[in-house]
Tab-separated table of C-alpha atoms (C1' of nucleotides) in Angstrom:
chain	number	residue	atom	x	y	z
C	1	UNK	CA	-6.514	23.835	-15.484
C	2	UNK	CA	-9.611	25.674	-14.071
C	3	UNK	CA	-9.294	28.452	-11.079
C	4	UNK	CA	-8.965	26.367	-7.832
C	5	UNK	CA	-11.026	29.212	-6.112
C	6	UNK	CA	-13.765	28.768	-9.175
C	7	UNK	CA	-14.125	25.100	-8.358
C	8	UNK	CA	-14.196	25.718	-4.355
C	9	UNK	CA	-17.012	28.424	-4.822
C	10	UNK	CA	-19.052	27.229	-7.339
C	11	UNK	CA	-18.808	23.557	-7.674
C	12	UNK	CA	-22.082	23.528	-9.086
C	13	UNK	CA	-20.811	25.044	-12.308
C	14	UNK	CA	-18.135	22.423	-12.870
C	15	UNK	CA	-20.640	19.697	-12.151
C	16	UNK	CA	-22.941	21.096	-15.263
C	17	UNK	CA	-19.755	21.421	-17.750
C	18	UNK	CA	-18.710	17.669	-16.928
C	19	UNK	CA	-22.257	16.659	-17.817
C	20	UNK	CA	-22.309	18.774	-20.885
C	21	UNK	CA	-18.979	17.032	-22.088
C	22	UNK	CA	-20.393	13.729	-20.717
C	23	UNK	CA	-17.200	13.273	-19.042
C	24	UNK	CA	-16.521	11.378	-16.212
C	25	UNK	CA	-14.471	12.941	-13.392
C	26	UNK	CA	-14.266	12.906	-9.536
C	27	UNK	CA	-15.086	16.130	-8.784
C	28	UNK	CA	-15.470	15.197	-5.129
C	29	UNK	CA	-11.959	14.018	-4.488
C	30	UNK	CA	-10.726	17.140	-6.237
C	31	UNK	CA	-12.485	19.287	-3.446
C	32	UNK	CA	-11.201	17.113	-0.773
C	33	UNK	CA	-7.997	17.004	-2.040
C	34	UNK	CA	-8.026	21.046	-2.164
C	35	UNK	CA	-9.378	21.331	1.421
C	36	UNK	CA	-6.819	18.993	2.991
C	37	UNK	CA	-3.993	20.831	1.248
C	38	UNK	CA	-5.176	23.727	2.300
C	39	UNK	CA	-5.163	22.245	5.987
C	40	UNK	CA	-1.634	21.073	5.351
C	41	UNK	CA	-0.588	24.524	4.201
C	42	UNK	CA	-2.011	26.182	7.545
C	43	UNK	CA	-0.562	23.106	9.570
C	44	UNK	CA	3.335	23.563	8.289
C	45	UNK	CA	3.478	26.986	8.073
C	46	UNK	CA	2.608	26.996	11.771
C	47	UNK	CA	4.997	24.570	12.401
C	48	UNK	CA	7.970	26.558	9.957
C	49	UNK	CA	7.063	29.964	12.130
C	50	UNK	CA	8.152	27.713	14.880
C	51	UNK	CA	11.093	26.909	13.473
C	52	UNK	CA	12.178	30.501	12.418
C	53	UNK	CA	11.882	31.695	15.854
C	54	UNK	CA	13.768	29.138	17.275
C	55	UNK	CA	16.747	29.647	14.541
C	56	UNK	CA	16.522	33.129	15.815
C	57	UNK	CA	17.170	32.382	19.438
C	58	UNK	CA	20.139	30.376	18.465
C	59	UNK	CA	21.564	32.979	16.199
C	60	UNK	CA	21.288	35.406	19.041
C	61	UNK	CA	22.719	33.263	21.444
C	62	UNK	CA	25.827	32.229	19.523
C	63	UNK	CA	26.619	35.883	18.621
C	64	UNK	CA	26.114	36.427	22.310
C	65	UNK	CA	28.623	33.849	22.999
C	66	UNK	CA	26.226	31.823	24.954
C	67	UNK	CA	25.550	28.086	25.229
C	68	UNK	CA	22.741	26.714	22.897
C	69	UNK	CA	23.017	23.239	23.119
C	70	UNK	CA	19.668	22.744	24.701
C	71	UNK	CA	17.975	24.724	22.200
C	72	UNK	CA	19.724	22.953	19.615
C	73	UNK	CA	18.195	19.680	20.671
C	74	UNK	CA	14.717	21.501	20.624
C	75	UNK	CA	15.394	22.736	17.044
C	76	UNK	CA	16.389	19.226	15.856
C	77	UNK	CA	12.788	17.848	16.876
C	78	UNK	CA	11.172	20.629	15.282
C	79	UNK	CA	13.231	20.282	11.985
C	80	UNK	CA	12.369	16.149	12.026
C	81	UNK	CA	8.757	17.154	12.732
C	82	UNK	CA	8.688	19.779	10.057
C	83	UNK	CA	10.393	17.199	7.467
C	84	UNK	CA	7.491	14.612	8.091
C	85	UNK	CA	4.773	17.324	7.577
C	86	UNK	CA	6.555	18.547	4.483
C	87	UNK	CA	6.477	15.012	3.076
C	88	UNK	CA	2.646	14.729	3.682
C	89	UNK	CA	2.030	18.229	2.277
C	90	UNK	CA	3.699	17.305	-0.771
C	91	UNK	CA	1.804	13.592	-1.535
C	92	UNK	CA	-1.406	15.556	-1.260
C	93	UNK	CA	-0.272	18.771	-3.426
C	94	UNK	CA	0.425	15.720	-6.042
C	95	UNK	CA	-2.766	14.336	-5.866
C	96	UNK	CA	-4.330	17.380	-5.848
C	97	UNK	CA	-2.641	18.835	-8.905
C	98	UNK	CA	-2.587	15.306	-10.802
C	99	UNK	CA	-6.071	15.378	-10.839
C	100	UNK	CA	-6.729	19.179	-11.522
C	101	UNK	CA	-4.818	18.652	-14.467
C	102	UNK	CA	-7.317	16.425	-16.254
C	103	UNK	CA	-10.321	18.267	-15.764
C	104	UNK	CA	-11.719	19.740	-18.974
C	105	UNK	CA	-12.257	23.516	-19.388
C	106	UNK	CA	-15.456	25.558	-19.096
C	107	UNK	CA	-17.958	25.292	-21.672
C	108	UNK	CA	-19.237	28.648	-23.308
C	109	UNK	CA	-22.871	29.355	-23.010
C	110	UNK	CA	-23.181	29.407	-26.782
C	111	UNK	CA	-22.072	25.867	-27.203
C	112	UNK	CA	-24.603	23.547	-28.289
C	113	UNK	CA	-24.961	20.629	-25.342
C	114	UNK	CA	-24.851	17.316	-27.077
C	115	UNK	CA	-22.915	13.922	-26.651
C	116	UNK	CA	-21.299	13.916	-30.310
C	117	UNK	CA	-21.063	15.364	-33.602
C	118	UNK	CA	-24.868	15.098	-34.441
C	119	UNK	CA	-25.108	17.729	-32.042
C	120	UNK	CA	-22.708	20.212	-34.029
C	121	UNK	CA	-24.368	23.147	-35.587
C	122	UNK	CA	-23.772	24.852	-38.982
C	123	UNK	CA	-23.189	28.246	-38.845
C	124	UNK	CA	-22.292	29.135	-42.297
C	125	UNK	CA	-22.063	28.081	-45.882
C	126	UNK	CA	-19.613	29.433	-48.569
C	127	UNK	CA	-19.036	28.509	-52.099
C	128	UNK	CA	-20.841	26.353	-55.025
C	129	UNK	CA	-19.787	22.679	-54.953
C	130	UNK	CA	-18.268	22.225	-58.210
C	131	UNK	CA	-20.756	20.122	-60.640
C	132	UNK	CA	-18.641	17.818	-63.052
C	133	UNK	CA	-19.854	16.333	-66.455
C	134	UNK	CA	-17.420	13.324	-66.296
C	135	UNK	CA	-16.893	10.610	-63.810
C	136	UNK	CA	-14.397	11.981	-60.949
C	137	UNK	CA	-11.505	10.475	-59.370
C	138	UNK	CA	-10.606	10.543	-55.836
C	139	UNK	CA	-7.354	12.113	-54.716
C	140	UNK	CA	-5.660	8.648	-54.667
C	141	UNK	CA	-6.476	7.748	-58.040
C	142	UNK	CA	-5.647	11.324	-59.145
C	143	UNK	CA	-2.014	11.246	-57.625
C	144	UNK	CA	-1.416	8.076	-58.722
C	145	UNK	CA	-1.924	8.874	-62.226
C	146	UNK	CA	-0.045	11.973	-62.004
C	147	UNK	CA	2.636	10.506	-60.265
C	148	UNK	CA	2.184	12.744	-56.954
C	149	UNK	CA	1.940	10.739	-54.272
C	150	UNK	CA	3.769	7.091	-53.408
C	151	UNK	CA	1.962	5.738	-50.563
C	152	UNK	CA	3.229	1.999	-50.861
C	153	UNK	CA	6.723	3.102	-50.467
C	154	UNK	CA	5.950	4.918	-47.970
C	155	UNK	CA	4.478	2.214	-46.057
C	156	UNK	CA	7.350	0.201	-46.721
C	157	UNK	CA	9.974	2.796	-45.110
C	158	UNK	CA	8.008	4.384	-42.456
C	159	UNK	CA	4.419	2.253	-42.240
C	160	UNK	CA	1.116	2.887	-42.853
C	161	UNK	CA	-0.302	6.550	-42.707
C	162	UNK	CA	2.799	7.967	-44.352
C	163	UNK	CA	3.789	8.963	-47.942
C	164	UNK	CA	6.214	10.075	-50.370
C	165	UNK	CA	4.792	13.796	-51.894
C	166	UNK	CA	6.497	14.087	-55.489
C	167	UNK	CA	6.893	16.323	-58.531
C	168	UNK	CA	4.297	19.151	-58.684
C	169	UNK	CA	2.620	18.008	-55.528
C	170	UNK	CA	5.738	18.946	-53.358
C	171	UNK	CA	5.830	22.124	-55.343
C	172	UNK	CA	1.991	22.955	-54.682
C	173	UNK	CA	2.717	21.856	-51.023
C	174	UNK	CA	5.205	25.016	-50.568
C	175	UNK	CA	2.970	27.116	-52.463
C	176	UNK	CA	0.476	26.701	-49.767
C	177	UNK	CA	2.633	27.100	-47.176
C	178	UNK	CA	4.542	30.321	-48.848
C	179	UNK	CA	0.867	31.822	-49.979
C	180	UNK	CA	-0.472	31.321	-46.143
C	181	UNK	CA	2.280	33.164	-44.747
C	182	UNK	CA	2.265	35.740	-46.919
C	183	UNK	CA	-1.404	36.200	-46.119
C	184	UNK	CA	-0.952	36.096	-42.417
C	185	UNK	CA	1.968	38.500	-42.342
C	186	UNK	CA	-0.419	40.863	-44.450
C	187	UNK	CA	-2.428	40.321	-41.252
C	188	UNK	CA	0.201	41.409	-38.930
C	189	UNK	CA	1.294	38.316	-37.684
C	190	UNK	CA	4.235	37.621	-36.647
C	191	UNK	CA	5.600	34.387	-38.364
C	192	UNK	CA	7.266	31.636	-36.179
C	193	UNK	CA	8.976	28.702	-36.927
C	194	UNK	CA	9.116	26.581	-33.705
C	195	UNK	CA	10.858	23.750	-32.109
C	196	UNK	CA	9.582	20.368	-33.748
C	197	UNK	CA	10.354	18.694	-30.264
C	198	UNK	CA	9.381	20.209	-27.050
C	199	UNK	CA	10.045	18.958	-23.447
C	200	UNK	CA	7.357	17.115	-21.315
C	201	UNK	CA	6.652	20.310	-18.962
C	202	UNK	CA	5.808	22.414	-21.946
C	203	UNK	CA	3.769	19.659	-23.902
C	204	UNK	CA	1.655	19.027	-20.798
C	205	UNK	CA	0.854	22.773	-20.592
C	206	UNK	CA	-0.694	22.489	-23.780
C	207	UNK	CA	-2.234	19.296	-24.256
C	208	UNK	CA	-4.498	17.390	-21.731
C	209	UNK	CA	-3.589	13.854	-20.685
C	210	UNK	CA	-5.673	11.678	-23.098
C	211	UNK	CA	-4.369	13.607	-25.992
C	212	UNK	CA	-0.894	12.905	-24.978
C	213	UNK	CA	-1.268	8.986	-25.101
C	214	UNK	CA	-3.455	9.150	-28.289
C	215	UNK	CA	-1.499	11.868	-30.436
C	216	UNK	CA	1.779	12.699	-29.018
C	217	UNK	CA	5.024	11.031	-30.131
C	218	UNK	CA	7.853	10.619	-27.511
C	219	UNK	CA	11.433	10.454	-28.408
C	220	UNK	CA	13.410	7.506	-26.538
C	221	UNK	CA	15.723	8.567	-23.670
C	222	UNK	CA	15.008	12.512	-24.081
C	223	UNK	CA	12.592	14.517	-22.340
C	224	UNK	CA	11.214	15.400	-26.049
C	225	UNK	CA	8.058	15.034	-27.422
C	226	UNK	CA	7.111	15.757	-31.304
C	227	UNK	CA	4.762	18.411	-31.622
C	228	UNK	CA	1.174	17.471	-32.697
C	229	UNK	CA	1.045	20.959	-34.025
C	230	UNK	CA	2.825	24.352	-33.664
C	231	UNK	CA	0.186	25.431	-31.340
C	232	UNK	CA	2.108	23.136	-28.671
C	233	UNK	CA	5.347	24.907	-29.002
C	234	UNK	CA	3.444	28.271	-29.324
C	235	UNK	CA	1.666	27.970	-26.074
C	236	UNK	CA	4.867	27.173	-24.519
C	237	UNK	CA	6.623	29.785	-25.779
C	238	UNK	CA	5.656	32.543	-23.383
C	239	UNK	CA	5.471	30.041	-20.480
C	240	UNK	CA	6.435	31.301	-16.884
C	241	UNK	CA	6.233	34.814	-18.366
C	242	UNK	CA	4.581	37.989	-17.254
C	243	UNK	CA	3.733	39.990	-20.423
C	244	UNK	CA	3.231	43.727	-20.621
C	245	UNK	CA	-0.188	44.698	-21.089
C	246	UNK	CA	0.364	47.054	-23.928
C	247	UNK	CA	1.988	44.100	-25.954
C	248	UNK	CA	-1.735	42.211	-25.996
C	249	UNK	CA	-2.579	40.646	-28.209
C	250	UNK	CA	0.086	38.626	-29.517
C	251	UNK	CA	-0.772	37.414	-32.958
C	252	UNK	CA	1.660	34.522	-34.448
C	253	UNK	CA	1.655	32.181	-37.116
C	254	UNK	CA	3.386	29.419	-36.659
C	255	UNK	CA	4.932	27.041	-39.529
C	256	UNK	CA	5.833	23.635	-38.800
C	257	UNK	CA	5.217	19.864	-39.579
C	258	UNK	CA	2.898	18.105	-37.314
C	259	UNK	CA	3.273	14.468	-35.793
C	260	UNK	CA	0.334	12.760	-35.017
C	261	UNK	CA	-0.266	8.989	-33.716
C	262	UNK	CA	-3.891	8.735	-34.786
C	263	UNK	CA	-4.160	5.963	-32.150
C	264	UNK	CA	-7.808	6.378	-31.585
C	265	UNK	CA	-8.563	6.416	-35.671
C	266	UNK	CA	-8.225	2.621	-36.482
C	267	UNK	CA	-9.977	2.152	-39.753
C	268	UNK	CA	-10.797	5.888	-40.593
C	269	UNK	CA	-9.683	7.215	-43.490
C	270	UNK	CA	-7.451	4.599	-43.793
C	271	UNK	CA	-6.555	5.306	-47.339
C	272	UNK	CA	-4.577	8.272	-49.125
C	273	UNK	CA	-2.944	11.510	-47.586
C	274	UNK	CA	-6.276	12.772	-45.705
C	275	UNK	CA	-5.305	11.398	-42.328
C	276	UNK	CA	-1.603	10.596	-41.683
C	277	UNK	CA	1.059	10.920	-39.171
C	278	UNK	CA	3.059	13.931	-40.463
C	279	UNK	CA	1.952	16.858	-42.380
C	280	UNK	CA	2.462	20.417	-42.745
C	281	UNK	CA	0.295	22.901	-40.787
C	282	UNK	CA	0.231	26.696	-40.442
C	283	UNK	CA	-1.430	27.895	-37.565
C	284	UNK	CA	-2.858	31.052	-35.921
C	285	UNK	CA	-1.903	31.342	-32.199
C	286	UNK	CA	-2.945	34.641	-30.347
C	287	UNK	CA	-2.474	35.507	-26.491
C	288	UNK	CA	-5.093	37.937	-25.671
C	289	UNK	CA	-6.471	40.083	-22.899
C	290	UNK	CA	-9.668	37.893	-21.177
C	291	UNK	CA	-11.885	40.647	-22.209
C	292	UNK	CA	-11.060	40.499	-25.794
C	293	UNK	CA	-10.471	36.965	-26.369
C	294	UNK	CA	-14.327	36.535	-27.972
C	295	UNK	CA	-13.706	38.995	-30.192
C	296	UNK	CA	-10.143	37.367	-31.262
C	297	UNK	CA	-12.157	34.287	-31.606
C	298	UNK	CA	-14.339	35.734	-34.230
C	299	UNK	CA	-11.472	37.457	-35.983
C	300	UNK	CA	-9.881	34.374	-36.201
C	301	UNK	CA	-12.726	32.582	-37.815
C	302	UNK	CA	-13.015	35.318	-40.318
C	303	UNK	CA	-9.508	34.991	-41.332
C	304	UNK	CA	-9.831	31.349	-42.071
C	305	UNK	CA	-12.866	32.215	-44.153
C	306	UNK	CA	-11.231	34.839	-46.041
C	307	UNK	CA	-8.521	32.539	-46.941
C	308	UNK	CA	-10.503	29.735	-48.108
C	309	UNK	CA	-12.490	32.209	-50.376
C	310	UNK	CA	-9.465	33.498	-52.087
C	311	UNK	CA	-8.546	29.541	-52.695
C	312	UNK	CA	-11.972	29.004	-53.888
C	313	UNK	CA	-12.616	26.087	-51.746
C	314	UNK	CA	-16.215	25.471	-50.718
C	315	UNK	CA	-16.916	24.995	-46.794
C	316	UNK	CA	-19.041	25.528	-43.989
C	317	UNK	CA	-18.096	26.527	-40.647
C	318	UNK	CA	-19.576	24.129	-37.773
C	319	UNK	CA	-19.970	25.294	-34.389
C	320	UNK	CA	-18.740	22.165	-32.332
C	321	UNK	CA	-21.182	20.367	-29.282
C	322	UNK	CA	-20.084	20.254	-25.865
C	323	UNK	CA	-19.378	16.474	-26.443
C	324	UNK	CA	-17.348	16.740	-29.688
C	325	UNK	CA	-15.220	19.528	-28.548
C	326	UNK	CA	-11.830	19.351	-27.404
C	327	UNK	CA	-11.267	19.158	-23.249
C	328	UNK	CA	-8.927	22.435	-23.430
C	329	UNK	CA	-11.377	24.445	-25.353
C	330	UNK	CA	-14.050	26.521	-24.159
C	331	UNK	CA	-15.705	26.692	-27.542
C	332	UNK	CA	-14.401	25.231	-31.157
C	333	UNK	CA	-15.408	26.081	-34.839
C	334	UNK	CA	-14.495	23.349	-37.377
C	335	UNK	CA	-14.367	24.723	-40.794
C	336	UNK	CA	-15.115	21.776	-43.175
C	337	UNK	CA	-14.045	21.928	-46.781
C	338	UNK	CA	-15.212	20.534	-49.638
C	339	UNK	CA	-14.247	16.867	-50.574
C	340	UNK	CA	-15.618	16.228	-54.223
C	341	UNK	CA	-13.746	12.402	-54.269
C	342	UNK	CA	-15.603	11.831	-50.902
C	343	UNK	CA	-18.854	13.611	-51.765
C	344	UNK	CA	-18.593	15.514	-48.335
C	345	UNK	CA	-17.360	18.066	-46.347
C	346	UNK	CA	-14.675	17.446	-44.285
C	347	UNK	CA	-12.881	18.862	-41.500
C	348	UNK	CA	-9.535	21.297	-42.590
C	349	UNK	CA	-9.547	23.707	-39.856
C	350	UNK	CA	-10.150	23.845	-35.859
C	351	UNK	CA	-10.660	27.125	-34.363
C	352	UNK	CA	-10.565	27.110	-30.609
C	353	UNK	CA	-10.566	29.618	-27.467
C	354	UNK	CA	-8.983	28.186	-24.671
C	355	UNK	CA	-9.729	30.945	-22.106
C	356	UNK	CA	-7.098	30.956	-18.956
C	357	UNK	CA	-6.669	27.077	-19.450
C	358	UNK	CA	-3.348	27.301	-21.192
C	359	UNK	CA	-1.872	30.115	-19.585
C	360	UNK	CA	-2.771	28.508	-16.013
C	361	UNK	CA	-0.895	25.660	-16.815
C	362	UNK	CA	2.017	27.480	-18.365
C	363	UNK	CA	1.846	30.569	-15.901
C	364	UNK	CA	1.384	32.783	-18.729
C	365	UNK	CA	0.608	36.502	-17.231
C	366	UNK	CA	-0.073	39.964	-17.855
C	367	UNK	CA	-0.454	43.236	-16.192
C	368	UNK	CA	-0.177	46.823	-17.178
C	369	UNK	CA	1.346	48.237	-14.730
C	370	UNK	CA	4.479	46.775	-12.942
C	371	UNK	CA	2.973	47.416	-9.229
C	372	UNK	CA	-0.502	45.571	-10.361
C	373	UNK	CA	-1.674	42.048	-9.669
C	374	UNK	CA	-0.761	39.707	-12.656
C	375	UNK	CA	-3.808	38.219	-14.427
C	376	UNK	CA	-3.660	35.054	-16.671
C	377	UNK	CA	-4.366	35.936	-20.085
C	378	UNK	CA	-6.447	33.793	-22.776
C	379	UNK	CA	-5.063	31.883	-25.485
C	380	UNK	CA	-6.500	30.803	-28.755
C	381	UNK	CA	-5.517	28.796	-31.818
C	382	UNK	CA	-7.039	27.972	-35.122
C	383	UNK	CA	-5.327	26.354	-38.072
C	384	UNK	CA	-4.998	28.186	-41.199
C	385	UNK	CA	-3.805	25.361	-43.419
C	386	UNK	CA	-3.354	21.669	-42.619
C	387	UNK	CA	-1.391	21.297	-46.145
C	388	UNK	CA	-2.523	17.480	-46.958
C	389	UNK	CA	-5.992	18.053	-46.354
C	390	UNK	CA	-6.069	21.286	-48.696
C	391	UNK	CA	-4.311	19.281	-51.348
C	392	UNK	CA	-6.832	16.353	-51.183
C	393	UNK	CA	-9.771	19.131	-51.515
C	394	UNK	CA	-7.416	20.601	-54.495
C	395	UNK	CA	-6.608	17.738	-56.015
C	396	UNK	CA	-10.279	16.525	-55.887
C	397	UNK	CA	-12.385	19.683	-56.524
C	398	UNK	CA	-10.071	21.013	-59.325
C	399	UNK	CA	-9.632	17.826	-61.160
C	400	UNK	CA	-10.131	18.343	-65.261
C	401	UNK	CA	-11.495	15.948	-67.277
C	402	UNK	CA	-8.483	15.021	-68.853
C	403	UNK	CA	-7.291	13.912	-65.274
C	404	UNK	CA	-5.195	16.499	-64.428
C	405	UNK	CA	-5.328	19.260	-61.744
C	406	UNK	CA	-6.054	23.220	-62.200
C	407	UNK	CA	-4.119	25.432	-59.910
C	408	UNK	CA	-5.971	27.770	-57.978
C	409	UNK	CA	-5.644	31.384	-58.976
C	410	UNK	CA	-4.130	32.541	-56.328
C	411	UNK	CA	-1.609	29.953	-55.990
C	412	UNK	CA	-0.401	30.105	-59.577
C	413	UNK	CA	1.916	33.128	-58.710
C	414	UNK	CA	3.817	30.901	-56.410
C	415	UNK	CA	4.044	27.926	-58.810
C	416	UNK	CA	5.596	30.040	-61.704
C	417	UNK	CA	2.231	30.858	-63.428
C	418	UNK	CA	1.891	27.444	-63.803
C	419	UNK	CA	-2.120	26.494	-64.316
C	420	UNK	CA	-2.386	23.124	-64.229
C	421	UNK	CA	-0.789	19.906	-62.919
E	1	G	C1'	32.583	17.517	-26.539
E	2	C	C1'	36.446	20.528	-23.599
E	3	C	C1'	37.931	24.901	-20.324
E	4	G	C1'	36.457	29.134	-17.570
E	5	G	C1'	32.382	32.888	-16.132
E	6	G	C1'	27.723	33.213	-14.683
E	7	G	C1'	21.959	32.517	-13.214
E	8	U	C1'	19.180	36.818	-6.974
E	9	A	C1'	12.222	39.976	-6.976
E	10	G	C1'	9.239	43.701	-13.165
E	11	C	C1'	14.515	45.654	-14.403
E	12	C	C1'	19.715	46.332	-12.146
E	13	A	C1'	22.581	44.807	-8.363
E	14	A	C1'	25.091	43.526	-2.882
E	15	G	C1'	25.160	39.414	-0.052
E	16	U	C1'	31.468	33.109	1.740
E	17	G	C1'	26.657	29.502	7.197
E	18	G	C1'	22.948	32.734	11.426
E	19	U	C1'	15.704	37.273	9.900
E	20	A	C1'	17.032	38.572	1.322
E	21	A	C1'	21.443	45.048	1.266
E	22	G	C1'	20.396	49.140	-2.095
E	23	G	C1'	19.146	51.384	-6.514
E	24	C	C1'	15.206	51.674	-11.158
E	25	G	C1'	10.835	51.561	-12.968
E	26	G	C1'	5.919	51.608	-11.123
E	27	C	C1'	1.522	52.494	-7.849
E	28	U	C1'	-1.122	54.691	-3.495
E	29	G	C1'	-1.037	58.660	0.308
E	30	U	C1'	0.747	63.589	2.415
E	31	C	C1'	1.550	68.414	0.111
E	32	U	C1'	-0.659	71.099	-4.604
E	33	C	C1'	-5.508	75.005	-7.622
E	34	G	C1'	-3.305	70.882	-10.696
E	35	A	C1'	1.544	68.983	-11.194
E	36	A	C1'	6.812	68.389	-10.456
E	37	A	C1'	10.037	67.760	-6.379
E	38	A	C1'	10.478	65.980	-1.443
E	39	C	C1'	8.551	62.275	2.422
E	40	A	C1'	5.936	57.825	3.848
E	41	G	C1'	3.932	53.475	2.483
E	42	C	C1'	3.375	49.218	-1.069
E	43	U	C1'	5.218	46.712	-5.432
E	44	A	C1'	6.858	37.833	-6.739
E	45	C	C1'	3.859	33.301	-5.050
E	46	G	C1'	0.455	30.615	-1.462
E	47	U	C1'	-2.782	30.768	2.627
E	48	G	C1'	-6.222	33.463	5.135
E	49	A	C1'	-12.105	37.714	5.827
E	50	A	C1'	-8.019	40.319	7.741
E	51	A	C1'	-3.979	41.239	10.622
E	52	G	C1'	-0.395	38.216	9.780
E	53	C	C1'	2.319	33.831	8.617
E	54	G	C1'	4.602	31.104	5.079
E	55	U	C1'	7.403	30.208	0.966
E	56	G	C1'	10.701	32.319	-2.907
E	57	C	C1'	17.773	33.253	-4.377
E	58	A	C1'	17.830	28.609	-12.212
E	59	G	C1'	15.642	22.955	-11.262
E	60	G	C1'	16.284	18.303	-8.041
E	61	G	C1'	19.368	16.025	-4.420
E	62	G	C1'	22.930	16.063	-0.175
E	63	C	C1'	25.653	17.793	4.750
E	64	U	C1'	23.838	20.822	9.064
E	65	C	C1'	20.232	22.684	14.658
E	66	G	C1'	20.168	26.219	10.532
E	67	A	C1'	22.091	27.139	3.452
E	68	A	C1'	21.571	32.278	-1.760
E	69	U	C1'	26.510	30.956	0.478
E	70	C	C1'	29.298	24.282	1.416
E	71	C	C1'	28.993	19.465	-1.538
E	72	C	C1'	26.526	16.535	-5.723
E	73	U	C1'	23.671	16.283	-10.057
E	74	U	C1'	20.687	18.684	-14.255
E	75	U	C1'	19.978	22.604	-17.090
E	76	C	C1'	20.088	27.711	-19.432
E	77	C	C1'	23.352	32.058	-20.730
E	78	C	C1'	28.118	34.195	-21.649
E	79	G	C1'	33.522	33.856	-23.450
E	80	G	C1'	37.267	30.384	-25.714
E	81	C	C1'	38.871	25.903	-27.907
E	82	G	C1'	36.933	21.768	-30.560
E	83	C	C1'	33.666	19.731	-34.404
E	84	C	C1'	30.171	20.296	-37.756
E	85	A	C1'	25.469	20.988	-42.416
RNA sequence: GCCGGGGUAGCCAAGUGGUAAGGCGGCUGUCUCGAAAACAGCUACGUGAAAGCGUGCAGGGGCUCGAAUCCCUUUCCCGGCGCCA
């Protein structure tokens, strides 16, 4: 959600944002609803004032033991009229907020303007792409040969885009998680294992309507939705709270499974465990003072870069264009890791600053002193590890001539000093 | 799951149908060389240029001229019992 005052005072700024994102949004209606909404507030407030005055009169007459029947009739009329006004006001408020909830976030000035990923900008590149002196396999073939993944039975039991991890790949998955948590704990993140299902209000605060349809699974007959990432549960964690300024920034490392419909991805990455309905993830989530959020954004990216350098995964950092970026984000870096089997860099991390967009929806505020006006804080999120994608990268980049997988050095101690799968 | 007790402002807390007590913490002002103390005002959200006005007593609904208060319902917390990995 954007600041209604900003929309009212600088509609031109909003129009530019919509154009940069190539988003079709009925801004004129929103402005009109907002204006009507304000008019109704004034009208109903006036009537309420009258009602309070009459109620006081009644109370005084009754206390004095006088007859109040003529005023009672007057009061009944005011009450009826007020009910009508309130219904109308509620209806216009609903129209306004429903539309306001679908407007995308502002776009930071450093974001390249463009319609899709072709306008993304490469910022950095790290690591040497591995050079193989044998014919390499993709992760599907490797995992079949070593009995590490069973896709066929998963399809039978759950459907497409599911998998059974098996044997040492299960251990490698757990090792990645363990290593990632230790890594963030050292950076003074608080570790959080959130609820894997959250209610509608919380989900709507963290996610924009389109994504709701395309990625979020709903639990039948319950007000519960499966989280698409721990970001969703962590964003809502402090909803409706006023945080003390001295406690900011709050840095959390969330670990959870992630559940995604992948409804818009038909035909893409159809095979293997690269794009799946369920995977484990460690996520960085930061609640920050507004003035610090850009600094925090770069800091999160730095942590990600350091992590993948230690893991020895060649990668590049992409700055997403206005058209490719998610609607809740004002600026997003993707980190793309090398996947030898695809001979390509593929997305493994997404690192975003959402400014006060989620905070407004979730009413997360802060202040330094108790009498000070509250201010919305800024929220930021970044993947540290989406395990399945990192597993693909490790399997493909670290494969050996004899068909095995070398375990990255930093993970070996987590695997009982095992060096190879 | 059952029985009982609860949810009032940043925190504590009074209030059984007629304008939301009080305290703590905080801010500003007066005073002071400065501070403390004392005193006064302010200390949720909306609207408004402002004065002000309105809303707000866990959420939703109802009865009533009028609801923090009565009724229904949902939810969360505490205690007890039951069940359970």
